[in-house]
Amino acid sequence: MLASLALSFAPPPAATTLYVDAAASAANADGTSARPFATLHAARDALRSGVGRNTLRRVHVRGEHFLTEFALDARDAGSAAAPIEYASDPSSPARA
């Protein structure tokens, strides 16, 4: 007796990556690698406004950011199907 096993795999979710660079200019920033946001606040606010909705959203952070006030709340978690991740940019790893 042969059993048939059918597996289905969901494709990985589409991804939207925003970039933040402390050395960047806020003028004309759009969050791309070439024109990164200058602040984490700008990236957070872009995501809250709907940028990349329904995709995996990544925020890659470059440089040193000295924050006096930066808050994330439930809006900034995304969902199980479309989470939001903040991490060091692979080209500019965090320092301890």
XYZ file of C-alpha atoms in Angstrom:
96
model
C 0.000 0.000 0.000
C 1.460 3.303 -1.051
C 0.534 6.489 0.645
C 0.609 9.744 -1.172
C 1.990 12.753 0.589
C 1.436 16.185 -0.833
C 3.311 19.050 0.664
C 2.713 22.625 -0.173
C 5.092 25.343 0.723
C 4.108 28.963 0.790
C 6.550 31.199 -1.001
C 8.481 33.550 1.239
C 6.683 36.842 1.668
C 7.703 39.734 -0.483
C 10.029 42.057 1.382
C 10.356 45.812 1.646
C 13.640 47.137 3.009
C 14.070 50.660 4.302
C 17.454 52.116 5.173
C 18.418 54.551 7.921
C 21.826 56.208 8.015
C 22.828 58.685 10.716
C 25.113 60.443 8.221
C 22.373 60.879 5.606
C 20.596 64.088 4.749
C 16.881 64.284 5.488
C 16.336 66.168 2.210
C 14.830 63.957 -0.513
C 15.199 60.821 1.622
C 12.938 57.982 0.562
C 14.376 55.127 2.614
C 16.212 53.460 -0.255
C 19.841 52.426 0.070
C 20.840 55.376 -2.134
C 18.669 57.901 -0.228
C 18.272 56.537 3.294
C 16.254 58.174 6.020
C 18.390 60.098 8.506
C 16.421 58.946 11.556
C 14.715 55.883 12.942
C 11.679 58.112 13.494
C 11.378 58.731 9.740
C 11.544 55.002 8.937
C 9.017 54.163 11.656
C 6.646 56.867 10.426
C 6.957 55.680 6.802
C 6.007 52.161 7.865
C 3.103 53.482 9.923
C 1.863 55.355 6.851
C 1.660 52.092 4.916
C 4.986 51.719 3.105
C 5.440 48.025 2.339
C 2.126 46.983 3.860
C 1.466 43.236 3.482
C 5.150 42.429 3.021
C 7.950 41.524 5.368
C 9.348 44.940 6.310
C 12.970 45.382 7.269
C 14.677 48.511 8.522
C 18.448 48.342 8.061
C 20.265 50.794 10.298
C 23.687 52.245 9.481
C 25.908 54.355 11.690
C 25.557 55.408 15.291
C 22.208 56.711 16.481
C 21.967 58.486 19.808
C 18.334 58.475 20.836
C 16.788 60.547 23.533
C 13.274 59.480 22.662
C 12.164 56.765 20.281
C 9.068 54.709 20.933
C 7.598 51.710 19.186
C 4.125 50.400 19.922
C 1.707 47.751 18.633
C 1.496 49.492 15.233
C 5.192 48.846 14.766
C 5.106 45.067 15.131
C 3.437 44.288 11.836
C 1.609 40.963 11.774
C 2.430 37.273 11.699
C 2.208 37.343 7.903
C 3.961 40.697 7.478
C 6.327 41.380 10.398
C 8.582 44.392 10.871
C 12.253 43.902 11.741
C 14.839 46.474 12.800
C 18.480 45.411 12.455
C 21.971 46.632 11.669
C 22.569 46.910 7.965
C 24.702 43.936 6.869
C 27.141 46.376 5.225
C 27.540 48.286 8.509
C 27.328 45.835 11.409
C 26.650 47.040 14.926
C 29.518 47.541 17.310
C 29.519 46.547 20.929
